[in-house]
Short mmCIF file of C-alpha atoms in Angstrom, two decimals:
data_model
loop_
_atom_site.label_atom_id
_atom_site.label_comp_id
_atom_site.label_asym_id
_atom_site.label_seq_id
_atom_site.Cartn_x
_atom_site.Cartn_y
_atom_site.Cartn_z
CA UNK A 23 91.23 142.41 89.03
CA UNK A 24 94.16 144.43 87.47
CA UNK A 25 93.79 144.94 83.99
CA UNK A 26 97.23 144.26 83.25
CA UNK A 27 97.65 140.70 83.53
CA UNK A 28 98.19 139.01 80.35
CA UNK A 29 97.19 134.75 80.68
CA UNK A 30 98.03 132.01 78.26
CA UNK A 31 95.66 128.94 78.10
CA UNK A 32 97.14 125.81 76.34
CA UNK A 33 94.23 123.32 75.52
CA UNK A 34 91.53 122.39 77.63
CA UNK A 35 88.13 120.55 77.66
CA UNK A 36 84.48 122.28 78.11
CA UNK A 37 85.22 123.81 81.42
CA UNK A 38 88.09 125.71 80.14
CA UNK A 39 85.45 127.65 77.87
CA UNK A 40 83.88 129.42 81.16
CA UNK A 41 87.09 129.84 82.42
CA UNK A 42 88.55 131.69 79.23
CA UNK A 43 85.11 134.02 79.68
CA UNK A 44 84.96 134.69 83.22
CA UNK A 45 89.08 136.02 82.68
CA UNK A 46 87.74 137.94 80.40
CA UNK A 47 85.15 139.15 82.09
CA UNK A 48 87.57 140.79 84.85
CA UNK A 49 89.45 142.45 82.05
CA UNK A 50 92.46 139.65 82.02
CA UNK A 51 94.38 139.56 78.35
CA UNK A 52 93.65 135.98 77.56
CA UNK A 53 95.59 134.01 75.24
CA UNK A 54 94.11 130.73 73.96
CA UNK A 55 95.89 128.27 72.14
CA UNK A 56 94.03 124.83 71.09
CA UNK A 57 90.32 126.78 70.61
CA UNK A 58 90.73 126.66 66.61
CA UNK A 59 87.04 124.89 66.67
CA UNK A 60 85.70 127.78 69.37
CA UNK A 61 84.94 131.85 68.33
CA UNK A 62 84.47 134.15 71.77
CA UNK A 63 82.99 137.45 71.30
CA UNK A 64 85.28 138.93 74.07
CA UNK A 65 87.65 140.98 72.58
CA UNK A 66 90.44 140.74 75.30
CA UNK A 67 90.35 136.92 74.08
CA UNK A 68 93.28 136.70 71.05
CA UNK A 69 93.93 132.90 69.34
CA UNK A 70 97.29 133.17 69.14
CA UNK A 71 99.89 130.16 67.70
CA UNK A 72 103.03 129.37 70.52
CA UNK A 73 105.50 130.74 67.62
CA UNK A 74 104.30 133.87 67.54
CA UNK A 75 102.95 134.84 71.12
CA UNK A 76 105.49 137.07 73.13
CA UNK A 77 106.06 134.91 75.74
CA UNK A 78 108.04 137.70 77.83
CA UNK A 79 104.83 139.82 78.95
CA UNK A 80 103.34 136.19 80.04
CA UNK A 81 101.99 136.59 84.00
CA UNK A 82 100.58 133.04 83.92
CA UNK A 83 100.39 129.46 82.06
CA UNK A 84 97.46 127.47 82.51
CA UNK A 85 97.12 123.93 81.78
CA UNK A 86 94.04 121.31 81.29
CA UNK A 87 92.99 119.62 84.46
CA UNK A 88 95.31 116.63 83.52
CA UNK A 89 98.28 119.27 82.47
CA UNK A 90 100.68 117.57 80.44
CA UNK A 91 101.67 113.51 79.45
CA UNK A 92 105.03 112.62 79.77
CA UNK A 93 106.21 113.97 77.06
CA UNK A 94 104.52 117.43 77.61
CA UNK A 95 101.82 117.14 75.03
CA UNK A 96 98.86 119.16 76.26
CA UNK A 97 95.52 117.81 75.86
CA UNK A 98 93.30 119.71 73.19
CA UNK A 99 89.17 119.40 72.59
CA UNK A 100 88.58 122.13 70.29
CA UNK A 101 91.70 121.88 68.06
CA UNK A 102 93.29 119.67 65.58
CA UNK A 103 97.07 120.69 66.13
CA UNK A 104 99.05 119.21 68.69
CA UNK A 105 100.60 121.56 71.08
CA UNK A 106 103.79 120.74 73.88
CA UNK A 107 104.92 122.59 76.70
CA UNK A 108 108.80 122.78 76.70
CA UNK A 109 111.32 123.78 79.21
CA UNK A 110 112.05 126.67 76.21
CA UNK A 111 108.74 127.89 76.05
CA UNK A 112 109.18 128.10 80.00
CA UNK A 113 112.17 129.81 80.21
CA UNK A 114 111.20 132.50 77.74
CA UNK A 115 108.42 133.70 80.17
CA UNK A 116 109.33 136.32 83.24
CA UNK A 117 110.92 134.75 86.31
CA UNK A 118 107.83 135.19 88.57
CA UNK A 119 105.38 133.67 85.36
CA UNK A 120 103.14 131.12 87.65
CA UNK A 121 102.08 128.14 85.84
CA UNK A 122 98.32 126.66 86.87
CA UNK A 123 97.82 122.92 86.40
CA UNK A 124 94.73 120.42 87.34
CA UNK A 125 97.49 117.58 88.41
CA UNK A 126 101.10 116.75 87.43
CA UNK A 127 103.14 114.57 86.69
CA UNK A 128 107.27 113.98 86.57
CA UNK A 129 108.07 116.04 83.64
CA UNK A 130 105.49 118.91 84.23
CA UNK A 131 107.52 118.81 87.81
CA UNK A 132 110.73 118.60 86.19
CA UNK A 133 110.37 121.22 83.59
CA UNK A 134 108.92 123.68 85.97
CA UNK A 135 111.86 123.23 88.80
CA UNK A 136 114.34 123.30 85.56
CA UNK A 137 113.39 126.47 84.33
CA UNK A 138 112.41 128.02 87.89
CA UNK A 139 108.90 128.48 87.27
CA UNK A 140 106.48 128.18 90.06
CA UNK A 141 103.65 125.25 89.49
CA UNK A 142 100.43 125.67 91.09
CA UNK A 143 98.57 122.48 91.16
CA UNK A 144 94.58 123.57 91.80
CA UNK A 145 93.07 119.87 92.27
CA UNK A 146 95.38 119.20 95.10
CA UNK A 147 93.80 122.43 97.22
CA UNK A 148 91.20 121.54 99.83
CA UNK A 149 88.77 123.97 98.55
CA UNK A 150 88.78 123.41 94.53
CA UNK A 151 88.51 119.70 95.57
CA UNK A 152 85.86 120.13 98.00
CA UNK A 153 83.70 121.80 95.28
CA UNK A 154 84.84 119.44 92.61
CA UNK A 155 83.21 116.39 94.71
CA UNK A 156 80.07 117.89 94.16
CA UNK A 157 79.52 117.18 90.35
CA UNK A 158 81.88 114.22 91.20
CA UNK A 159 79.11 112.61 92.94
CA UNK A 160 76.35 113.48 91.48
CA UNK A 161 77.99 111.80 87.94
CA UNK A 162 78.68 108.92 90.31
CA UNK A 163 74.92 108.87 90.96
CA UNK A 164 73.78 109.56 87.32
CA UNK A 165 76.06 106.57 86.22
CA UNK A 166 74.58 104.18 88.58
CA UNK A 167 71.33 105.00 88.01
CA UNK A 168 71.95 104.46 84.52
CA UNK A 169 74.03 101.23 84.80
CA UNK A 170 71.78 99.34 86.98
CA UNK A 171 68.43 97.66 86.99
CA UNK A 172 67.30 98.45 89.95
CA UNK A 173 66.52 101.62 91.96
CA UNK A 174 69.07 103.03 93.97
CA UNK A 175 66.59 103.75 96.69
CA UNK A 176 66.81 100.71 99.17
CA UNK A 177 70.12 99.43 97.39
CA UNK A 178 73.37 98.06 99.35
CA UNK A 179 75.84 100.89 98.51
CA UNK A 180 79.41 100.37 99.22
CA UNK A 181 81.86 103.40 99.62
CA UNK A 182 85.84 102.46 99.71
CA UNK A 183 87.71 105.75 101.03
CA UNK A 184 86.13 108.75 103.02
CA UNK A 185 88.12 111.34 101.70
CA UNK A 186 86.37 114.45 100.28
CA UNK A 187 85.06 112.31 97.24
CA UNK A 188 84.06 110.25 99.38
CA UNK A 189 82.18 111.98 102.00
CA UNK A 190 79.95 113.96 99.29
CA UNK A 191 79.67 110.86 97.48
CA UNK A 192 78.33 108.93 100.62
CA UNK A 193 75.93 111.69 101.62
CA UNK A 194 74.57 111.97 98.14
CA UNK A 195 73.43 108.18 97.65
CA UNK A 196 72.50 108.01 101.17
CA UNK A 197 69.95 111.13 100.43
CA UNK A 198 67.97 108.95 97.74
CA UNK A 199 67.25 106.28 99.63
CA UNK A 200 70.73 103.83 99.63
CA UNK A 201 71.91 101.75 102.39
CA UNK A 202 75.36 103.16 102.41
CA UNK A 203 78.70 101.78 104.00
CA UNK A 204 81.87 102.88 104.00
CA UNK A 205 85.18 100.95 104.13
CA UNK A 206 88.05 102.77 105.62
CA UNK A 207 91.72 101.92 107.24
CA UNK A 208 91.28 104.75 109.81
CA UNK A 209 89.70 104.62 113.59
CA UNK A 210 89.30 108.30 113.28
CA UNK A 211 87.39 107.79 110.15
CA UNK A 212 85.50 104.90 111.42
CA UNK A 213 84.18 107.74 114.17
CA UNK A 214 83.40 110.15 111.87
CA UNK A 215 81.17 107.79 109.85
CA UNK A 216 79.47 106.74 112.39
CA UNK A 217 78.30 109.75 113.71
CA UNK A 218 77.40 110.67 109.79
CA UNK A 219 74.98 107.88 110.14
CA UNK A 220 76.65 105.40 107.34
CA UNK A 221 77.46 101.72 108.18
CA UNK A 222 81.88 101.61 108.66
CA UNK A 223 83.96 99.17 107.42
CA UNK A 224 87.17 98.21 107.68
CA UNK A 225 89.25 97.74 104.79
CA UNK A 226 90.94 94.28 106.27
CA UNK A 227 86.98 93.18 106.25
CA UNK A 228 85.58 93.93 102.91
CA UNK A 229 85.90 90.71 101.70
CA UNK A 230 83.11 90.00 103.96
CA UNK A 231 81.14 93.01 103.70
CA UNK A 232 81.44 93.22 99.96
CA UNK A 233 78.86 90.02 99.72
CA UNK A 234 75.52 91.96 100.37
CA UNK A 235 76.26 94.92 98.08
CA UNK A 236 74.63 95.82 94.85
CA UNK A 237 77.10 98.83 94.33
CA UNK A 238 80.66 99.36 95.13
CA UNK A 239 82.20 102.88 94.26
CA UNK A 240 85.95 103.10 95.02
CA UNK A 241 87.59 106.79 95.46
CA UNK A 242 90.56 104.70 96.71
CA UNK A 243 93.89 105.43 93.98
CA UNK A 244 95.23 101.94 95.12
CA UNK A 245 94.47 98.49 94.42
CA UNK A 246 92.32 97.78 96.79
CA UNK A 247 89.00 96.38 94.23
CA UNK A 248 91.59 93.54 93.60
CA UNK A 249 90.73 89.68 92.51
CA UNK A 250 90.45 88.67 95.91
CA UNK A 251 87.46 91.54 96.46
CA UNK A 252 85.86 90.70 93.18
CA UNK A 253 85.33 87.27 93.62
CA UNK A 254 83.31 88.08 96.49
CA UNK A 255 80.95 90.17 94.48
CA UNK A 256 77.52 88.71 93.88
CA UNK A 257 78.05 88.70 89.69
CA UNK A 258 75.23 91.57 89.72
CA UNK A 259 77.04 93.70 91.39
CA UNK A 260 78.18 97.21 89.81
CA UNK A 261 81.73 99.11 90.07
CA UNK A 262 82.05 102.45 90.03
CA UNK A 263 85.72 103.88 90.22
CA UNK A 264 86.60 107.33 91.14
CA UNK A 265 90.54 107.13 91.60
CA UNK A 266 92.65 108.84 89.41
CA UNK A 267 94.50 106.36 86.81
CA UNK A 268 95.20 103.88 86.80
CA UNK A 269 92.51 103.43 89.04
CA UNK A 270 92.06 101.24 91.91
CA UNK A 271 89.76 98.23 90.54
CA UNK A 272 91.42 94.97 88.49
CA UNK A 273 89.29 95.85 85.18
CA UNK A 274 90.24 92.53 83.37
CA UNK A 275 89.42 90.39 86.25
CA UNK A 276 86.38 92.18 86.71
CA UNK A 277 85.18 91.30 83.10
CA UNK A 278 86.17 87.46 83.34
CA UNK A 279 84.05 87.92 86.44
CA UNK A 280 81.02 89.18 84.75
CA UNK A 281 80.72 91.99 86.88
CA UNK A 282 79.99 95.09 85.10
CA UNK A 283 82.54 98.31 85.89
CA UNK A 284 82.80 101.54 84.91
CA UNK A 285 86.09 103.60 85.53
CA UNK A 286 84.40 107.23 85.84
CA UNK A 287 87.40 109.26 84.58
CA UNK A 288 86.58 112.91 83.68
CA UNK A 289 82.72 113.21 85.32
CA UNK A 290 83.41 117.04 85.93
CA UNK A 291 83.88 118.21 82.48
CA UNK A 292 81.13 115.33 81.58
CA UNK A 293 78.57 116.04 83.60
CA UNK A 294 79.15 119.61 84.52
CA UNK A 295 80.90 121.46 82.96
CA UNK A 296 79.84 124.67 83.24
CA UNK A 297 79.70 124.36 87.69
CA UNK A 298 83.16 122.76 86.92
CA UNK A 299 84.55 125.80 85.01
CA UNK A 300 82.66 128.28 87.35
CA UNK A 301 84.98 126.91 89.95
CA UNK A 302 87.73 126.38 88.67
CA UNK A 303 87.93 130.46 87.25
CA UNK A 304 86.71 131.72 90.71
CA UNK A 305 89.91 129.66 92.48
CA UNK A 306 91.87 131.23 89.88
CA UNK A 307 90.62 134.78 90.09
CA UNK A 308 91.53 134.37 93.81
CA UNK A 309 94.97 133.10 92.89
CA UNK A 310 95.74 135.47 90.48
CA UNK A 311 94.20 138.78 92.81
CA UNK A 312 96.67 137.58 95.08
CA UNK A 313 99.56 137.95 93.32
CA UNK A 314 98.44 141.12 91.34
#
């Protein structure tokens, strides 16, 4: 890795502590904002303020997994200060400065487009999504163990969706002895689910299939666990929703029905922050090396 790269990391959670240290180990100069409560021993990690840093030397800006909110505010864990990513800040960076984020929204898309800066959405990449599905699945298993009063072994578990997360979740729960069914729309996915030894369910038939389930794990970012599906669940059902906000579950109706439901957001940072940080850092290092 070239030792003349200058990277600004704005905010972030425990995962980004590992990102910062791994980038620093590659002789990258790392400027951090939002880490006032953290001390770094690496001499090439520098605490800075937005007003004092020389934006013209930045090769990249790294944002937290969630990027910004709808007003440009960046999530911070290790500071009491509020920080914002603005078009003015971006316009002060070199034209080839790349903005890295986990996910994006209309604000971030507009800000980077208006300043003609490249935006890279890490969590849209297949490699990082597949790697991240491992701690996500382990986190879901941890929640299921803690929040139910039966063993996962022998339980009937329904997975909704068979994408990168759904496939890993299904494999993990099957490996500990659960009877796993997977609900999807695609006939191709039905074939793959069957080949892998899970019980396939068409989403249109979920109402009937859900009646015998003990645990429902949703990975579909759509309103799939609605009133009709929840009404068919037995009272002891436990719902784990892994879909990004707002999720795919009618949580208010589930509560009215007395059915326990957990919107399990941020599992990567909670259950395996080091592993998740290493995944992000390795991808970032590869991307930075490509453009160096």
